[in-house]
Amino acid sequence: MARPNMKPIVLFFLKLLLIGLSAPQLIAGDETQKFVYSGFASANLTLDGTASVTPSGLLELTNGTVMSMGHAFHPAPLRLRDSPNGTIQSFSASFVFGIISIYDLSSHGLTMLVAPSKDLSKAMPVQYLGLFNGLNNGNTTNHIFAVELDTWQNAEFGDIDYNHVGVDINGLSSEKSHTAGFFHDQNGTFENLTLGSQEAMQVWVDYDREKTQIDVTMAPLNMTTKPKRPIVSARYNLSAVLKDVAYIGFSSSTGTIKTQHYVLGWSFAMNGPAPVINLSMLPKLPRDHPKGRRSWVLDIVLPVGTAVVLLSLGAIAFLLVRRHFRYAEVRDNWEVEFGPHRFSYKDLYHATGGFEDKNLLGVGGFGRVYKGVLQKSRLKIAVKRVSHDSKQGMKEFIAEIVSIGRLQNRNLVPLLGYCRRKGELLLVYEYMPNGSLDKYLVARVLPVAIRPPGPVGIGLPPVGFRSPPAGTGGASCCSWASARRNRPAADDVEELPAQSTAASPHPRRAPPQGSSTPCETRGRSRGRPAKA
């Protein structure tokens, strides 16, 4: 029996094996270097964050959650160089997107990006668009190229406005940007497009290997052809940025405004134009219910206004409390009997202009004296601020002061009343503009170092060296001195001159032995015998 010829059978199976090995590579290569999604219902995308595919086939990058971000990548990597040492090949991409917010503004935007990895877990939301963070933004080690559709103006990135398209290289400070819109082919006029208008729009991104030029074009979805003039055209060699193998996808983020970012369709190709997206097959953007759409005034301006009102109320409360403590006084039950002689600290504060230095009459051993005018009565007063830290004897001290104030004598400076506040006592006198008589008799004040000895008291002059004012009548030296004890006249609050302490050319001399004191002279004038 003749043996069958096995050679043709073996050759047939070898041929099938070779075809089986090469066919997946060719298919994989085609899928990697060129693809088109007219909806994402059956797409095998790599998703993270808030990104998901809706039942209708929409790629939803953010779902309206505040401070969130989402990413979506084509699953297969791209081989961007045709040789290990070659340059980045030309490529083209196109996508249809839509941004929806329940307010009249949105945040923050989305990007189409090419990155060395699908892992963007270290990225941040808000102004970083889910692409970078505060530490790596702008680093050349990122190896990321992106086209941003930004609905927020961030001064830190040099954004031109709150509605722009930009080309980003390794960071969010765009190499070049332009307000979102398109140029009409007929007359070249520019027409603005609002990214957050809830209307679908189409974007084209083209990189030319020979020109090292990046062009970005956009148009409303109802335009059937791509505009000839791009809105952004930047010269940049991506060979210095992108790695040999990279992934292409989308990133998006939100801030404090609830916003949804959608991609309806997407296409990509190396070394040629991106495949045309079948617009008729695209899923529809969700339409926000009119009752669900609220003005941003309600959720933004209203809280800000409330915060301003609360801060204003807090400031008013603070001022009232400070005002209360500024004018706070010390009051005891035993002071009721002296009520008519008590002044409020508030009245004295305003009368003296807040105890300003320009109203200062002088400084004495027991305090400072200020002049002032009561606002209601327009009465000119002098206020002595006396420190009195001890509470012991305060009642008796005030009783004595009030008793003196009740005395009626033309030689006594009228004591109008008092005020107590914290650790000080304020005595209120009628203001005497002409000062005291001794200032007219002896113009110069002796320094302490060369004054003759004499009795020491509150405003009590040495006997025999200062006379009581002329015309004191029957008032004795003792009664005159006691009245001067709390008198705010200038001789009570003398300040030593800044000059040398040398003796004055006209010192006050002690009376010679055997001469009469003012009290003795006044006694003899009334017929009383002189004291020995």
Coordinates of C-alpha atoms in Angstrom, one line a residue:
M1 CA 0.0 0.0 0.0
A2 CA 1.4 3.4 -1.0
R3 CA 2.1 5.9 1.7
P4 CA 0.1 9.2 1.4
N5 CA 2.1 12.4 0.7
M6 CA 2.1 14.3 4.0
K7 CA 4.1 17.3 2.8
P8 CA 1.1 19.4 1.5
I9 CA -0.8 18.8 4.8
V10 CA 2.2 19.9 6.9
L11 CA 2.6 23.0 4.8
F12 CA -1.1 23.9 5.2
F13 CA -1.0 23.7 9.0
L14 CA 2.2 25.7 9.2
K15 CA 0.6 28.4 7.1
L16 CA -2.4 28.5 9.4
L17 CA -0.1 28.8 12.4
L18 CA 1.7 31.7 10.9
I19 CA -1.6 33.5 10.1
G20 CA -2.9 32.9 13.6
L21 CA 0.2 34.4 15.2
S22 CA 0.3 37.5 13.0
A23 CA -3.4 38.4 12.9
P24 CA -3.7 39.5 16.6
Q25 CA -0.7 41.7 16.3
L26 CA -2.0 43.4 13.2
I27 CA -5.4 44.0 14.9
A28 CA -3.8 45.1 18.1
G29 CA -1.6 47.5 16.2
D30 CA -4.6 49.0 14.4
E31 CA -6.6 49.4 17.6
T32 CA -3.6 51.0 19.3
Q33 CA -2.8 53.5 16.6
K34 CA -6.3 54.4 15.5
F35 CA -9.7 54.2 17.2
V36 CA -13.1 55.8 17.2
Y37 CA -15.9 55.9 19.8
S38 CA -19.3 57.1 18.8
G39 CA -20.6 56.6 22.3
F40 CA -19.0 54.5 25.0
A41 CA -21.7 51.9 25.8
S42 CA -19.4 48.9 24.8
A43 CA -16.1 50.6 25.4
N44 CA -13.4 49.0 27.5
L45 CA -12.0 52.2 29.0
T46 CA -9.8 52.4 32.1
L47 CA -11.7 54.6 34.6
D48 CA -11.0 55.9 38.1
G49 CA -12.3 58.6 40.5
T50 CA -15.8 59.7 39.7
A51 CA -15.6 58.6 36.0
S52 CA -18.2 56.2 34.7
V53 CA -20.1 55.2 31.6
T54 CA -23.9 55.9 31.8
P55 CA -26.5 53.5 30.4
S56 CA -27.0 55.7 27.5
G57 CA -23.3 55.6 26.5
L58 CA -22.1 58.9 27.9
L59 CA -18.6 59.0 29.4
E60 CA -19.3 60.9 32.6
L61 CA -16.0 62.2 34.1
T62 CA -17.5 64.0 37.1
N63 CA -21.0 63.3 38.5
G64 CA -21.8 66.6 40.2
T65 CA -19.9 65.9 43.4
V66 CA -18.0 68.9 44.7
M67 CA -14.2 68.7 45.1
S68 CA -14.0 65.6 42.9
M69 CA -12.0 64.4 39.9
G70 CA -12.3 61.6 37.3
H71 CA -10.1 60.0 34.7
A72 CA -10.7 57.8 31.6
F73 CA -8.0 56.3 29.4
H74 CA -7.9 54.3 26.2
P75 CA -6.8 50.8 27.4
A76 CA -4.0 50.2 25.0
P77 CA -0.7 52.3 25.0
L78 CA 0.4 54.4 22.1
R79 CA 3.8 53.9 20.4
L80 CA 4.6 57.6 19.6
R81 CA 8.0 57.1 18.0
D82 CA 8.6 54.9 14.9
S83 CA 12.2 54.2 16.2
P84 CA 13.9 54.4 19.6
N85 CA 15.8 57.5 18.7
G86 CA 13.2 59.0 16.4
T87 CA 10.9 61.9 17.0
I88 CA 7.3 61.9 18.1
Q89 CA 5.1 61.0 15.1
S90 CA 2.3 63.2 13.9
F91 CA -1.1 62.5 15.5
S92 CA -4.7 63.8 15.4
A93 CA -7.5 63.5 17.9
S94 CA -11.1 64.7 18.0
F95 CA -13.8 64.5 20.7
V96 CA -17.2 65.8 21.5
F97 CA -17.9 67.1 25.1
G98 CA -20.5 68.9 27.2
I99 CA -20.4 70.6 30.6
I100 CA -23.6 70.8 32.7
S101 CA -24.1 72.7 36.0
I102 CA -27.2 73.5 38.0
Y103 CA -25.9 77.0 38.3
D104 CA -25.1 79.7 35.8
L105 CA -21.4 79.0 36.1
S106 CA -19.3 75.8 36.4
S107 CA -16.0 74.5 37.7
H108 CA -13.3 73.7 36.9
G109 CA -12.9 72.0 33.5
L110 CA -11.5 69.0 31.6
T111 CA -8.5 68.1 29.6
M112 CA -7.5 65.6 26.9
L113 CA -4.0 64.4 27.8
V114 CA -1.2 62.2 26.7
A115 CA 0.8 60.8 29.7
P116 CA 3.3 58.1 30.4
S117 CA 1.0 56.3 32.9
K118 CA -2.7 55.9 33.5
D119 CA -2.1 56.4 37.2
L120 CA -3.0 60.0 38.2
S121 CA -3.9 59.2 41.8
K122 CA -1.6 61.9 43.2
A123 CA -3.4 64.6 41.2
M124 CA -5.7 67.1 42.9
P125 CA -9.1 68.4 42.0
V126 CA -10.3 72.0 41.8
Q127 CA -7.8 74.2 39.8
Y128 CA -5.4 71.3 39.1
L129 CA -8.1 69.7 36.8
G130 CA -7.2 66.2 38.2
L131 CA -3.9 66.4 36.3
F132 CA -1.3 67.7 38.7
N133 CA -0.9 68.8 42.3
G134 CA 0.8 71.7 44.1
L135 CA 4.1 69.9 44.2
N136 CA 4.6 68.5 40.7
N137 CA 2.8 71.2 38.7
G138 CA 5.3 72.4 36.1
N139 CA 7.9 69.6 36.7
T140 CA 9.6 68.5 33.5
T141 CA 9.6 64.9 34.8
N142 CA 5.8 64.8 34.3
H143 CA 6.1 64.1 30.5
I144 CA 2.5 65.2 30.0
F145 CA 0.9 67.0 27.1
A146 CA -2.7 68.2 27.5
V147 CA -5.3 70.5 26.0
E148 CA -7.4 72.2 28.7
L149 CA -11.0 73.4 28.5
D150 CA -11.0 75.6 31.5
T151 CA -14.1 77.3 33.0
W152 CA -12.3 79.0 35.9
Q153 CA -9.8 81.8 35.9
N154 CA -6.8 81.1 38.1
A155 CA -4.3 83.9 38.5
E156 CA -1.6 81.6 39.7
F157 CA -1.6 79.9 36.3
G158 CA -1.9 83.1 34.3
D159 CA -5.4 82.1 32.9
I160 CA -6.7 84.7 30.5
D161 CA -10.3 84.4 31.5
Y162 CA -12.9 82.0 32.9
N163 CA -13.8 80.5 29.5
H164 CA -10.6 79.4 27.6
V165 CA -8.8 76.7 25.7
G166 CA -5.1 76.2 26.4
V167 CA -2.1 74.0 25.4
D168 CA -0.4 72.7 28.6
I169 CA 3.1 71.1 28.8
N170 CA 3.9 69.5 32.2
G171 CA 1.9 72.1 34.0
L172 CA -1.3 74.2 34.0
S173 CA 0.4 77.4 33.0
S174 CA -0.6 77.2 29.3
E175 CA 2.0 77.6 26.6
K176 CA -0.7 79.3 24.6
S177 CA -4.4 79.9 25.2
H178 CA -7.4 81.6 23.6
T179 CA -11.0 82.3 24.6
A180 CA -13.2 79.4 23.6
G181 CA -14.9 79.8 20.2
F182 CA -14.2 79.5 16.5
F183 CA -13.4 81.5 13.4
H184 CA -15.8 81.5 10.5
D185 CA -14.4 80.3 7.2
Q186 CA -16.4 82.8 5.2
N187 CA -15.3 86.1 6.8
G188 CA -12.7 85.1 9.4
T189 CA -14.7 86.6 12.3
F190 CA -14.4 85.1 15.7
E191 CA -17.5 83.8 17.5
N192 CA -17.4 83.0 21.2
L193 CA -18.5 79.7 22.6
T194 CA -19.4 79.2 26.3
L195 CA -17.9 76.0 27.6
G196 CA -20.4 75.6 30.4
S197 CA -23.4 76.4 28.2
Q198 CA -24.8 72.8 28.5
E199 CA -24.4 72.4 24.7
A200 CA -22.3 69.8 23.0
M201 CA -19.2 71.0 21.2
Q202 CA -16.4 69.3 19.1
V203 CA -12.7 69.8 19.5
W204 CA -9.8 68.8 17.2
V205 CA -6.2 68.5 18.3
D206 CA -3.5 68.1 15.7
Y207 CA 0.3 67.7 16.1
D208 CA 2.5 68.1 13.0
R209 CA 5.8 66.3 13.3
E210 CA 7.6 68.3 10.6
K211 CA 6.5 71.7 11.8
T212 CA 6.5 70.7 15.5
Q213 CA 3.2 72.6 15.7
I214 CA 0.1 72.0 17.9
D215 CA -3.2 73.2 16.6
V216 CA -6.5 73.2 18.5
T217 CA -9.8 73.9 16.8
M218 CA -13.3 73.8 18.1
A219 CA -16.9 74.3 16.8
P220 CA -20.5 73.9 17.9
L221 CA -21.9 70.5 17.1
N222 CA -24.3 71.8 14.5
M223 CA -21.3 72.7 12.2
T224 CA -20.8 69.9 9.7
T225 CA -17.2 70.7 8.9
K226 CA -14.1 71.5 10.9
P227 CA -13.1 75.2 10.7
K228 CA -10.0 75.9 8.7
R229 CA -8.4 78.3 11.2
P230 CA -7.5 76.9 14.7
I231 CA -8.1 79.1 17.8
V232 CA -4.8 78.0 19.3
S233 CA -1.6 77.3 17.3
A234 CA 1.6 76.7 19.3
R235 CA 5.1 75.7 18.1
Y236 CA 6.5 73.1 20.5
N237 CA 8.5 69.9 19.9
L238 CA 6.7 67.2 21.8
S239 CA 9.7 64.9 21.3
A240 CA 11.3 66.6 24.3
V241 CA 8.2 66.0 26.4
L242 CA 6.5 62.7 25.6
K243 CA 8.0 59.2 26.1
D244 CA 8.1 56.5 23.5
V245 CA 5.1 54.7 25.0
A246 CA 2.2 56.8 26.4
Y247 CA -1.5 56.6 27.1
I248 CA -4.2 59.0 25.9
G249 CA -7.3 59.9 27.9
F250 CA -9.3 62.6 29.7
S251 CA -9.1 64.2 33.2
S252 CA -11.6 66.5 34.9
S253 CA -12.3 68.0 38.3
T254 CA -14.8 70.1 40.2
G255 CA -14.5 72.7 43.0
T256 CA -17.3 74.0 45.2
I257 CA -19.8 74.2 42.3
K258 CA -21.6 71.0 41.4
T259 CA -20.7 70.3 37.8
Q260 CA -20.9 67.3 35.4
H261 CA -18.3 66.9 32.6
Y262 CA -19.2 64.5 29.7
V263 CA -17.5 63.1 26.6
L264 CA -20.0 62.0 24.0
G265 CA -17.5 60.7 21.3
W266 CA -13.8 60.3 20.6
S267 CA -11.4 59.4 17.8
F268 CA -7.6 59.2 17.4
A269 CA -5.1 58.3 14.7
M270 CA -1.3 58.4 14.2
N271 CA 0.2 59.9 11.1
G272 CA -3.2 60.9 9.7
P273 CA -6.5 62.7 10.4
A274 CA -8.6 61.3 13.2
P275 CA -11.6 59.2 12.0
V276 CA -14.8 61.1 11.6
I277 CA -17.2 60.7 14.6
N278 CA -20.7 59.7 13.6
L279 CA -22.5 62.6 15.3
S280 CA -25.9 61.0 14.6
M281 CA -25.0 58.0 16.8
L282 CA -23.8 60.0 19.8
P283 CA -25.8 59.8 23.0
K284 CA -27.6 63.0 24.1
L285 CA -26.6 65.2 27.0
P286 CA -29.0 65.0 29.9
R287 CA -31.3 68.0 30.1
D288 CA -31.5 69.6 33.5
H289 CA -35.0 70.0 34.8
P290 CA -36.0 73.7 35.0
K291 CA -37.0 73.3 38.7
G292 CA -33.7 71.8 39.5
R293 CA -31.7 74.6 38.0
R294 CA -31.1 77.3 40.5
S295 CA -29.3 80.6 40.3
W296 CA -25.8 80.7 41.7
V297 CA -26.9 83.7 43.8
L298 CA -28.8 81.4 46.1
D299 CA -25.9 79.1 47.0
I300 CA -23.0 81.5 46.6
V301 CA -24.0 85.1 47.2
L302 CA -26.5 84.2 50.0
P303 CA -23.9 82.4 52.2
V304 CA -21.3 85.1 51.5
G305 CA -23.9 87.8 52.4
T306 CA -24.9 85.8 55.6
A307 CA -21.2 85.6 56.6
V308 CA -20.8 89.4 56.1
V309 CA -23.9 90.1 58.2
L310 CA -22.6 87.8 61.0
L311 CA -19.2 89.4 60.9
S312 CA -20.8 92.8 61.0
L313 CA -22.9 91.8 64.0
G314 CA -19.8 90.4 65.7
A315 CA -18.0 93.6 65.1
I316 CA -20.9 95.7 66.5
A317 CA -21.0 93.4 69.6
F318 CA -17.3 93.8 70.0
L319 CA -17.5 97.6 69.8
L320 CA -20.3 97.7 72.3
V321 CA -18.4 95.5 74.8
R322 CA -15.3 97.6 74.3
R323 CA -17.4 100.7 74.8
H324 CA -18.9 99.3 78.0
F325 CA -15.5 98.5 79.4
R326 CA -14.1 101.9 78.3
Y327 CA -16.7 103.7 80.3
A328 CA -17.0 101.2 83.1
E329 CA -17.2 102.7 86.6
V330 CA -16.9 101.4 90.2
R331 CA -20.2 101.9 92.1
D332 CA -21.0 100.9 95.7
N333 CA -24.3 101.1 97.6
W334 CA -22.9 103.6 100.0
E335 CA -22.5 106.1 97.1
V336 CA -26.2 106.6 96.7
E337 CA -26.2 109.5 99.2
F338 CA -23.5 111.3 97.0
G339 CA -25.4 110.7 93.8
P340 CA -25.9 114.3 92.8
H341 CA -22.1 114.9 93.1
R342 CA -21.1 111.9 90.9
F343 CA -20.2 112.4 87.3
S344 CA -20.3 109.6 84.7
Y345 CA -16.9 108.6 83.3
K346 CA -18.4 108.8 79.8
D347 CA -19.2 112.5 80.3
L348 CA -15.7 113.3 81.6
Y349 CA -14.1 111.3 78.9
H350 CA -15.8 113.2 76.1
A351 CA -15.4 116.5 78.0
T352 CA -11.6 116.2 78.0
G353 CA -11.4 114.8 74.5
G354 CA -10.4 111.3 75.8
F355 CA -7.9 112.8 78.3
E356 CA -5.7 114.0 75.4
D357 CA -2.3 115.5 76.1
K358 CA -3.4 118.8 74.5
N359 CA -5.9 119.3 77.3
L360 CA -3.3 118.5 80.0
L361 CA -2.9 121.4 82.6
G362 CA -0.1 119.8 84.6
V363 CA 1.2 116.9 86.5
G364 CA 1.4 116.7 90.3
G365 CA 2.3 114.1 92.9
F366 CA -1.2 112.7 93.0
G367 CA -2.1 112.7 89.4
R368 CA -2.7 114.6 86.2
V369 CA -5.1 117.5 85.7
Y370 CA -7.0 118.0 82.5
K371 CA -9.2 120.8 81.3
G372 CA -12.5 120.1 79.5
V373 CA -16.0 121.3 78.7
L374 CA -19.1 119.3 79.6
Q375 CA -21.1 118.7 76.5
K376 CA -24.6 119.3 77.8
S377 CA -24.0 122.3 80.1
R378 CA -21.0 123.7 78.2
L379 CA -19.4 124.3 81.7
K380 CA -15.6 124.5 81.7
I381 CA -14.1 122.0 84.2
A382 CA -10.8 120.8 85.5
V383 CA -10.5 117.0 86.1
K384 CA -7.8 115.6 88.4
R385 CA -7.1 111.9 88.0
V386 CA -6.0 110.6 91.4
S387 CA -4.7 107.0 91.7
H388 CA -6.3 105.2 94.6
D389 CA -5.6 101.5 94.6
S390 CA -6.7 100.9 98.2
K391 CA -10.4 100.5 98.9
Q392 CA -9.8 101.2 102.6
G393 CA -11.1 104.6 103.7
M394 CA -12.6 105.4 100.2
K395 CA -16.0 106.1 101.7
E396 CA -14.6 108.5 104.2
F397 CA -12.4 110.2 101.6
I398 CA -15.3 110.8 99.2
A399 CA -17.5 112.0 102.1
E400 CA -14.9 114.6 103.0
I401 CA -14.5 115.6 99.3
V402 CA -18.3 116.1 98.9
S403 CA -18.5 118.0 102.2
I404 CA -15.8 120.4 100.9
G405 CA -17.7 120.7 97.7
R406 CA -20.7 122.0 99.6
L407 CA -18.8 124.8 101.1
Q408 CA -19.5 128.2 99.5
N409 CA -16.6 130.6 99.7
R410 CA -15.2 132.9 97.0
N411 CA -11.7 131.8 98.0
L412 CA -12.4 128.1 97.4
V413 CA -12.2 126.6 93.9
P414 CA -15.7 125.0 93.6
L415 CA -15.6 121.2 93.7
L416 CA -18.4 120.0 91.5
G417 CA -18.2 116.3 92.1
Y418 CA -16.2 113.1 91.5
C419 CA -16.1 109.8 89.6
R420 CA -14.7 106.4 90.4
R421 CA -13.3 104.1 87.7
K422 CA -11.2 101.0 88.4
G423 CA -8.2 102.0 90.4
E424 CA -8.5 105.8 90.1
L425 CA -10.6 108.6 91.5
L426 CA -11.5 111.6 89.3
L427 CA -12.2 115.0 91.0
V428 CA -14.2 117.5 89.0
Y429 CA -13.6 121.3 89.7
E430 CA -14.8 124.4 88.1
Y431 CA -12.1 125.5 85.7
M432 CA -10.1 128.7 86.8
P433 CA -8.5 130.1 83.7
N434 CA -6.4 132.7 85.5
G435 CA -4.5 130.3 87.7
S436 CA -3.5 131.2 91.3
L437 CA -2.3 134.5 92.8
D438 CA 1.2 133.4 93.7
K439 CA 2.0 132.9 90.0
Y440 CA 1.5 136.7 89.6
L441 CA 3.5 137.6 92.7
V442 CA 6.4 135.2 92.0
A443 CA 6.7 134.2 88.4
R444 CA 9.5 131.6 88.8
V445 CA 9.2 128.4 90.7
L446 CA 12.1 127.3 92.8
P447 CA 13.5 123.8 92.2
V448 CA 12.9 121.3 95.0
A449 CA 16.6 121.2 95.8
I450 CA 16.8 124.8 97.0
R451 CA 13.3 125.4 98.5
P452 CA 13.3 126.2 102.2
P453 CA 11.8 123.6 104.5
G454 CA 8.1 123.8 105.4
P455 CA 5.0 121.8 106.1
V456 CA 4.3 119.0 103.6
G457 CA 0.7 118.4 102.3
I458 CA -1.5 118.0 99.2
G459 CA -1.0 121.4 97.6
L460 CA -0.1 123.0 101.0
P461 CA 2.5 125.8 100.6
P462 CA 5.3 126.4 103.2
V463 CA 4.0 128.9 105.8
G464 CA 5.5 132.4 105.3
F465 CA 6.5 131.8 101.7
R466 CA 3.2 131.9 99.9
S467 CA 0.4 134.1 101.0
P468 CA -3.3 133.4 100.7
P469 CA -5.0 135.3 97.9
A470 CA -5.7 138.9 98.6
G471 CA -9.1 139.7 100.0
T472 CA -9.5 136.5 101.9
G473 CA -11.3 138.3 104.7
G474 CA -11.6 136.3 107.8
A475 CA -10.4 133.1 106.3
S476 CA -7.4 131.7 108.2
C477 CA -4.3 130.2 106.6
C478 CA -5.4 126.8 107.8
S479 CA -8.8 127.0 106.1
W480 CA -7.3 128.4 103.0
A481 CA -4.7 125.6 102.9
S482 CA -7.3 122.9 103.5
A483 CA -9.4 124.2 100.7
R484 CA -6.3 124.1 98.4
R485 CA -5.7 120.5 99.4
N486 CA -7.5 119.1 96.4
R487 CA -7.5 122.3 94.3
P488 CA -6.5 121.7 90.6
A489 CA -4.9 125.1 90.2
A490 CA -1.5 125.2 88.5
D491 CA 0.4 125.7 91.7
D492 CA -0.9 122.2 92.8
V493 CA 0.5 120.5 89.7
E494 CA 3.9 122.2 89.2
E495 CA 6.4 120.7 86.9
L496 CA 10.1 121.3 87.6
P497 CA 11.8 123.3 84.9
A498 CA 14.3 121.4 82.8
Q499 CA 17.0 124.0 83.4
S500 CA 19.9 123.7 85.9
T501 CA 19.1 123.5 89.6
A502 CA 21.2 126.5 90.5
A503 CA 19.7 129.1 92.8
S504 CA 17.3 131.5 91.3
P505 CA 18.4 135.1 91.0
H506 CA 15.3 136.0 93.0
P507 CA 14.9 133.3 95.6
R508 CA 12.0 133.4 98.0
R509 CA 13.5 134.3 101.4
A510 CA 12.3 133.3 104.8
P511 CA 10.9 136.2 106.9
P512 CA 13.4 137.7 109.3
Q513 CA 13.2 136.7 112.9
G514 CA 10.5 138.5 114.7
S515 CA 8.6 139.4 111.6
S516 CA 4.9 138.5 111.4
T517 CA 3.4 135.7 109.4
P518 CA 0.4 136.4 107.2
C519 CA -1.9 134.8 109.9
E520 CA -0.4 137.0 112.6
T521 CA -0.7 140.2 110.5
R522 CA -4.4 139.4 109.7
G523 CA -4.9 138.8 113.5
R524 CA -3.5 142.1 114.5
S525 CA -5.6 143.9 111.8
R526 CA -8.7 142.6 113.7
G527 CA -7.4 143.8 117.0
R528 CA -6.3 140.5 118.3
P529 CA -2.9 140.3 120.1
A530 CA 0.0 139.0 118.1
K531 CA 1.2 135.6 118.9
A532 CA 4.7 135.3 120.4

